[in-house]
mmCIF file of C-alpha atoms in Angstrom:
data_model
loop_
_atom_site.group_PDB
_atom_site.id
_atom_site.type_symbol
_atom_site.label_atom_id
_atom_site.label_comp_id
_atom_site.label_asym_id
_atom_site.label_seq_id
_atom_site.Cartn_x
_atom_site.Cartn_y
_atom_site.Cartn_z
ATOM 1 C CA LEU S 1 -18.099 -43.381 1.563
ATOM 2 C CA GLU S 2 -21.547 -41.924 0.821
ATOM 3 C CA HIS S 3 -21.506 -43.070 -2.809
ATOM 4 C CA ALA S 4 -20.390 -46.605 -1.963
ATOM 5 C CA LYS S 5 -23.016 -46.883 0.763
ATOM 6 C CA LYS S 6 -25.829 -45.507 -1.421
ATOM 7 C CA GLU S 7 -24.980 -47.723 -4.400
ATOM 8 C CA LYS S 8 -24.293 -50.765 -2.172
ATOM 9 C CA LEU S 9 -20.929 -51.312 -3.828
ATOM 10 C CA LYS S 10 -18.922 -54.358 -2.823
ATOM 11 C CA ASP S 11 -15.905 -53.810 -5.087
ATOM 12 C CA LEU S 12 -14.371 -50.383 -5.448
ATOM 13 C CA ILE S 13 -11.278 -48.939 -7.108
ATOM 14 C CA PHE S 14 -10.495 -45.389 -6.049
ATOM 15 C CA ILE S 15 -8.133 -43.302 -8.199
ATOM 16 C CA THR S 16 -6.595 -40.120 -6.809
ATOM 17 C CA ASP S 17 -3.495 -38.051 -7.376
ATOM 18 C CA ASP S 18 -3.702 -36.631 -3.872
ATOM 19 C CA ASN S 19 -0.441 -37.861 -2.336
ATOM 20 C CA LYS S 20 -0.744 -36.539 1.220
ATOM 21 C CA THR S 21 0.235 -38.823 4.090
ATOM 22 C CA ASP S 22 -3.333 -38.840 5.421
ATOM 23 C CA TRP S 23 -4.208 -40.931 2.329
ATOM 24 C CA TRP S 24 -1.108 -43.071 1.856
ATOM 25 C CA LEU S 25 1.043 -45.131 4.206
ATOM 26 C CA GLN S 26 4.664 -44.147 3.732
ATOM 27 C CA ILE S 27 7.879 -45.543 5.180
ATOM 28 C CA ASP S 28 11.411 -44.170 5.204
ATOM 29 C CA CYS S 29 13.648 -46.932 3.855
ATOM 30 C CA ASN S 30 16.468 -45.636 1.671
ATOM 31 C CA GLY S 31 14.171 -42.725 0.930
ATOM 32 C CA VAL S 32 10.449 -42.240 1.412
ATOM 33 C CA LYS S 33 8.378 -45.014 -0.185
ATOM 34 C CA THR S 34 4.591 -45.283 -0.500
ATOM 35 C CA ILE S 35 3.428 -48.824 0.216
ATOM 36 C CA GLY S 36 -0.327 -48.423 -0.139
ATOM 37 C CA ILE S 37 -3.503 -46.754 1.027
ATOM 38 C CA ARG S 38 -3.665 -46.248 4.787
ATOM 39 C CA PRO S 39 -5.197 -49.339 6.484
ATOM 40 C CA GLU S 40 -7.534 -47.221 8.614
ATOM 41 C CA LEU S 41 -9.166 -45.923 5.407
ATOM 42 C CA ILE S 42 -9.700 -49.477 4.191
ATOM 43 C CA ASP S 43 -11.196 -50.349 7.580
ATOM 44 C CA GLU S 44 -13.473 -47.302 7.440
ATOM 45 C CA ILE S 45 -14.924 -47.981 4.007
ATOM 46 C CA THR S 46 -15.414 -51.644 4.912
ATOM 47 C CA ARG S 47 -17.119 -50.821 8.196
ATOM 48 C CA VAL S 48 -19.154 -47.752 7.190
ATOM 49 C CA ALA S 49 -20.053 -48.500 3.567
ATOM 50 C CA GLY S 50 -19.942 -52.312 3.524
ATOM 51 C CA VAL S 51 -17.346 -52.506 0.732
ATOM 52 C CA ASP S 52 -15.651 -55.935 0.584
ATOM 53 C CA ARG S 53 -12.710 -55.162 -1.715
ATOM 54 C CA PHE S 54 -11.209 -51.676 -1.865
ATOM 55 C CA TYR S 55 -8.124 -50.634 -3.829
ATOM 56 C CA ALA S 56 -6.593 -47.207 -4.371
ATOM 57 C CA TYR S 57 -4.129 -46.083 -7.031
ATOM 58 C CA ASN S 58 -2.779 -42.880 -8.438
ATOM 59 C CA THR S 59 -3.579 -42.357 -12.118
ATOM 60 C CA GLU S 60 -0.183 -43.483 -13.354
ATOM 61 C CA GLY S 61 -0.281 -46.621 -11.228
ATOM 62 C CA PHE S 62 -3.795 -47.500 -12.344
ATOM 63 C CA LEU S 63 -2.893 -47.207 -16.039
ATOM 64 C CA SER S 64 0.219 -49.317 -15.546
ATOM 65 C CA TYR S 65 -1.765 -52.088 -13.836
ATOM 66 C CA ALA S 66 -4.505 -51.784 -16.481
ATOM 67 C CA ASN S 67 -1.890 -52.629 -19.104
ATOM 68 C CA GLU S 68 -0.856 -55.717 -17.185
ATOM 69 C CA LEU S 69 -4.144 -57.013 -15.792
ATOM 70 C CA LEU S 70 -7.057 -55.687 -17.859
ATOM 71 C CA ASP S 71 -5.648 -56.348 -21.327
ATOM 72 C CA VAL S 72 -6.062 -52.742 -22.399
ATOM 73 C CA ARG S 73 -3.623 -50.777 -24.500
ATOM 74 C CA VAL S 74 -2.193 -47.763 -22.717
ATOM 75 C CA THR S 75 0.996 -46.570 -24.368
ATOM 76 C CA ASP S 76 4.121 -45.659 -22.433
ATOM 77 C CA ASP S 77 3.805 -42.146 -23.882
ATOM 78 C CA ALA S 78 0.293 -41.809 -22.415
ATOM 79 C CA ILE S 79 1.529 -42.928 -18.990
ATOM 80 C CA LYS S 80 4.425 -40.477 -19.191
ATOM 81 C CA GLU S 81 1.984 -37.695 -20.097
ATOM 82 C CA VAL S 82 -0.222 -38.545 -17.112
ATOM 83 C CA ARG S 83 2.853 -38.505 -14.889
ATOM 84 C CA ALA S 84 3.862 -35.061 -16.217
ATOM 85 C CA VAL S 85 0.352 -33.645 -15.661
ATOM 86 C CA SER S 86 0.260 -35.049 -12.125
ATOM 87 C CA ILE S 87 3.642 -33.520 -11.280
ATOM 88 C CA SER S 88 2.555 -30.185 -12.764
ATOM 89 C CA ARG S 89 -0.611 -30.166 -10.640
ATOM 90 C CA HIS S 90 1.348 -30.871 -7.465
ATOM 91 C CA VAL S 91 3.834 -28.099 -8.275
ATOM 92 C CA LYS S 92 1.009 -25.603 -8.867
ATOM 93 C CA HIS S 93 -0.693 -26.687 -5.622
ATOM 94 C CA ARG S 94 2.514 -26.135 -3.667
ATOM 95 C CA GLU S 95 2.948 -22.746 -5.335
ATOM 96 C CA VAL S 96 -0.558 -21.700 -4.238
ATOM 97 C CA ILE S 97 0.091 -22.780 -0.649
ATOM 98 C CA ASN S 98 3.466 -21.047 -0.685
ATOM 99 C CA SER S 99 1.939 -17.865 -2.109
ATOM 100 C CA ARG S 100 -0.695 -17.771 0.643
ATOM 101 C CA ARG S 101 2.020 -18.267 3.249
ATOM 102 C CA VAL S 102 4.078 -15.404 1.837
ATOM 103 C CA ALA S 103 1.015 -13.120 1.731
ATOM 104 C CA PHE S 104 0.311 -13.952 5.388
ATOM 105 C CA LEU S 105 3.910 -13.139 6.352
ATOM 106 C CA ALA S 106 3.716 -9.856 4.451
ATOM 107 C CA GLU S 107 0.675 -8.942 6.563
ATOM 108 C CA ARG S 108 2.615 -9.868 9.706
ATOM 109 C CA ALA S 109 5.433 -7.551 8.637
ATOM 110 C CA VAL S 110 3.007 -4.639 8.222
ATOM 111 C CA TYR S 111 1.385 -5.521 11.543
ATOM 112 C CA GLY S 112 4.749 -5.174 13.298
ATOM 113 C CA TRP S 113 5.218 -1.762 11.693
ATOM 114 C CA LEU S 114 1.773 -0.619 12.810
ATOM 115 C CA LEU S 115 2.429 -1.659 16.414
ATOM 116 C CA ASN S 116 5.204 0.931 16.575
ATOM 117 C CA ILE S 117 2.844 3.704 15.487
ATOM 118 C CA PHE S 118 -0.575 3.082 17.032
ATOM 119 C CA ASP S 119 -1.850 2.584 20.555
ATOM 120 C CA VAL S 120 -4.026 -0.414 19.590
ATOM 121 C CA VAL S 121 -3.920 -2.617 16.468
ATOM 122 C CA LYS S 122 -6.571 -5.291 15.922
ATOM 123 C CA ASN S 123 -6.863 -8.068 13.338
ATOM 124 C CA ASN S 124 -9.965 -7.889 11.189
ATOM 125 C CA PRO S 125 -10.378 -11.392 9.699
ATOM 126 C CA GLY S 126 -12.891 -12.173 7.001
ATOM 127 C CA GLY S 127 -13.558 -8.768 5.524
ATOM 128 C CA PHE S 128 -12.167 -5.751 3.764
ATOM 129 C CA LEU S 129 -9.370 -4.238 5.887
ATOM 130 C CA ASP S 130 -6.827 -6.557 7.423
ATOM 131 C CA PHE S 131 -6.186 -4.381 10.482
ATOM 132 C CA ILE S 132 -7.985 -1.670 12.427
ATOM 133 C CA ALA S 133 -5.917 0.688 14.593
ATOM 134 C CA PHE S 134 -6.654 3.415 17.098
ATOM 135 C CA LYS S 135 -4.682 6.428 18.259
ATOM 136 C CA GLU S 136 -5.745 9.512 20.212
ATOM 137 C CA GLY S 137 -9.421 8.766 19.663
ATOM 138 C CA ARG S 138 -9.077 8.342 15.900
ATOM 139 C CA LYS S 139 -9.866 5.173 13.945
ATOM 140 C CA TYR S 140 -7.675 3.889 11.106
ATOM 141 C CA GLY S 141 -8.061 0.994 8.659
ATOM 142 C CA PHE S 142 -5.409 -0.899 6.704
ATOM 143 C CA GLU S 143 -5.781 -3.209 3.711
ATOM 144 C CA ILE S 144 -2.602 -5.051 2.677
ATOM 145 C CA LYS S 145 -1.877 -6.548 -0.743
ATOM 146 C CA LEU S 146 1.254 -8.484 -1.683
ATOM 147 C CA ILE S 147 2.418 -7.504 -5.164
ATOM 148 C CA ARG S 148 4.625 -9.873 -7.154
ATOM 149 C CA GLU S 149 4.003 -8.227 -10.509
ATOM 150 C CA PRO S 150 3.768 -4.394 -10.529
ATOM 151 C CA ARG S 151 1.155 -4.368 -13.316
ATOM 152 C CA MET S 152 -1.220 -6.220 -10.991
ATOM 153 C CA VAL S 153 -1.705 -3.167 -8.759
ATOM 154 C CA LEU S 154 -4.034 -1.555 -11.288
ATOM 155 C CA PRO S 155 -6.689 -4.309 -11.598
ATOM 156 C CA GLN S 156 -6.988 -4.347 -7.798
ATOM 157 C CA LEU S 157 -6.794 -0.640 -7.059
ATOM 158 C CA GLY S 158 -10.174 0.554 -8.336
ATOM 159 C CA ASN S 159 -12.167 -2.000 -6.345
ATOM 160 C CA MET S 160 -10.061 -1.349 -3.242
ATOM 161 C CA LEU S 161 -10.724 2.406 -3.444
ATOM 162 C CA ILE S 162 -14.470 1.873 -3.793
ATOM 163 C CA GLN S 163 -14.489 -0.423 -0.758
ATOM 164 C CA ALA S 164 -12.365 2.051 1.182
ATOM 165 C CA PHE S 165 -14.740 4.954 0.548
ATOM 166 C CA HIS S 166 -17.776 2.849 1.524
ATOM 167 C CA LYS S 167 -16.001 1.688 4.656
ATOM 168 C CA MET S 168 -15.088 5.270 5.502
ATOM 169 C CA ASN S 169 -18.701 6.440 5.239
ATOM 170 C CA ASP S 170 -20.339 3.427 6.886
ATOM 171 C CA ASP S 171 -18.008 2.663 9.796
ATOM 172 C CA GLY S 172 -16.616 6.005 10.871
ATOM 173 C CA PHE S 173 -12.961 5.655 9.916
ATOM 174 C CA ASN S 174 -10.858 8.779 10.029
ATOM 175 C CA GLU S 175 -8.411 7.350 7.518
ATOM 176 C CA ILE S 176 -7.890 4.184 5.468
ATOM 177 C CA SER S 177 -4.553 3.082 4.020
ATOM 178 C CA LEU S 178 -4.121 0.719 1.083
ATOM 179 C CA ILE S 179 -0.680 -0.823 1.508
ATOM 180 C CA PHE S 180 1.014 -2.543 -1.438
ATOM 181 C CA VAL S 181 3.868 -4.769 -0.280
ATOM 182 C CA VAL S 182 6.713 -5.935 -2.517
ATOM 183 C CA LEU S 183 9.471 -8.369 -1.569
ATOM 184 C CA ASP S 184 12.003 -7.308 -4.193
ATOM 185 C CA GLU S 185 13.398 -3.796 -3.879
ATOM 186 C CA ASP S 186 13.838 -3.624 -7.652
ATOM 187 C CA LEU S 187 10.030 -3.710 -8.067
ATOM 188 C CA ILE S 188 9.310 -0.690 -5.879
ATOM 189 C CA GLU S 189 9.871 2.037 -8.464
ATOM 190 C CA GLU S 190 7.925 0.151 -11.131
ATOM 191 C CA THR S 191 4.984 -0.363 -8.758
ATOM 192 C CA ILE S 192 4.965 3.339 -7.862
ATOM 193 C CA HIS S 193 5.165 4.197 -11.565
ATOM 194 C CA TYR S 194 1.988 2.228 -12.351
ATOM 195 C CA LEU S 195 0.138 3.763 -9.410
ATOM 196 C CA ARG S 196 1.094 7.338 -10.260
ATOM 197 C CA GLY S 197 0.094 6.746 -13.853
ATOM 198 C CA LYS S 198 -3.507 6.050 -12.869
ATOM 199 C CA LYS S 199 -5.647 8.989 -14.046
ATOM 200 C CA PHE S 200 -7.789 9.465 -10.941
ATOM 201 C CA LEU S 201 -4.634 9.528 -8.820
ATOM 202 C CA ARG S 202 -3.031 12.156 -11.051
ATOM 203 C CA ASP S 203 -6.144 14.323 -10.630
ATOM 204 C CA LYS S 204 -5.457 14.428 -6.845
ATOM 205 C CA LYS S 205 -9.068 14.578 -5.798
ATOM 206 C CA PRO S 206 -9.271 16.231 -2.365
ATOM 207 C CA GLU S 207 -11.348 13.450 -0.768
ATOM 208 C CA LEU S 208 -8.855 10.819 -1.985
ATOM 209 C CA LYS S 209 -5.838 12.771 -0.788
ATOM 210 C CA THR S 210 -7.403 13.493 2.607
ATOM 211 C CA ASN S 211 -8.981 10.195 3.591
ATOM 212 C CA VAL S 212 -7.281 7.380 1.690
ATOM 213 C CA ARG S 213 -3.546 6.818 1.659
ATOM 214 C CA ILE S 214 -1.797 4.522 -0.781
ATOM 215 C CA ILE S 215 1.517 3.262 0.568
ATOM 216 C CA VAL S 216 4.147 1.203 -1.247
ATOM 217 C CA GLY S 217 6.734 -0.581 0.845
ATOM 218 C CA LYS S 218 9.017 -3.580 1.123
ATOM 219 C CA ALA S 219 8.741 -6.516 3.518
ATOM 220 C CA ASP S 220 11.788 -8.516 4.541
ATOM 221 C CA ILE S 221 10.885 -12.197 4.805
ATOM 222 C CA ASP S 222 13.216 -15.092 5.473
ATOM 223 C CA GLU S 223 13.648 -17.415 2.491
ATOM 224 C CA SER S 224 12.516 -20.375 4.565
ATOM 225 C CA LEU S 225 9.155 -18.589 4.924
ATOM 226 C CA ASN S 226 9.278 -19.047 8.664
ATOM 227 C CA ALA S 227 10.361 -15.579 9.777
ATOM 228 C CA VAL S 228 9.386 -11.954 9.217
ATOM 229 C CA PHE S 229 11.796 -9.131 9.872
ATOM 230 C CA ASN S 230 10.201 -5.782 9.086
ATOM 231 C CA PHE S 231 8.209 -3.596 6.733
ATOM 232 C CA ILE S 232 9.721 -0.428 5.281
ATOM 233 C CA PRO S 233 7.400 2.137 3.622
ATOM 234 C CA TYR S 234 9.055 3.752 0.597
ATOM 235 C CA ASP S 235 6.471 6.104 -0.841
ATOM 236 C CA GLU S 236 2.971 7.450 -0.264
ATOM 237 C CA ILE S 237 0.574 8.384 -3.067
#
């Protein structure tokens, strides 16, 4: 809108592989079919930016029409490659959204576990430590990480420990727990193996053992990603 208005464009072709329904008008007729850009978007760019003719295509559609109408040479193989890239991008995008959803549900599972232990448990959005809990006048912090690949605990652990020690000194926590959550029981032993193999954990420094706990546990999450059952701690390091 801003670009069209600034450049005083009257004819505009917009190409996007974003296929959400807030862009495209879809109908359900023997399956979902996309019939074009949403009319309210056409109205908006006409009204706000003064564009007279506005068309929108995905990349594959634009190349196909370019073959027919613009007398350019785009091979079928090139169009197929564009289609494959577009599908791959959408799959990766869905995987990212799904991963965030699973991580959120893993936090909810730990939250339910904490409620059975502490008098008060508070969310702590936007910073290090996902939850802050209180019991008998003592203050506890909890940082939760979902682990899909056991080797990934090590790149995260050092930075988490540094943040935990700073948080302990600056904000008066009696104890901070770093909780690594796995979804597959078969990954628990391997995750613990990598953690115990870390040199500064083997040294068992007194301040680490006293003030920072490292907990490995399993969260049970429904496959539909709509339900959390519980969190079970398996080992403490």
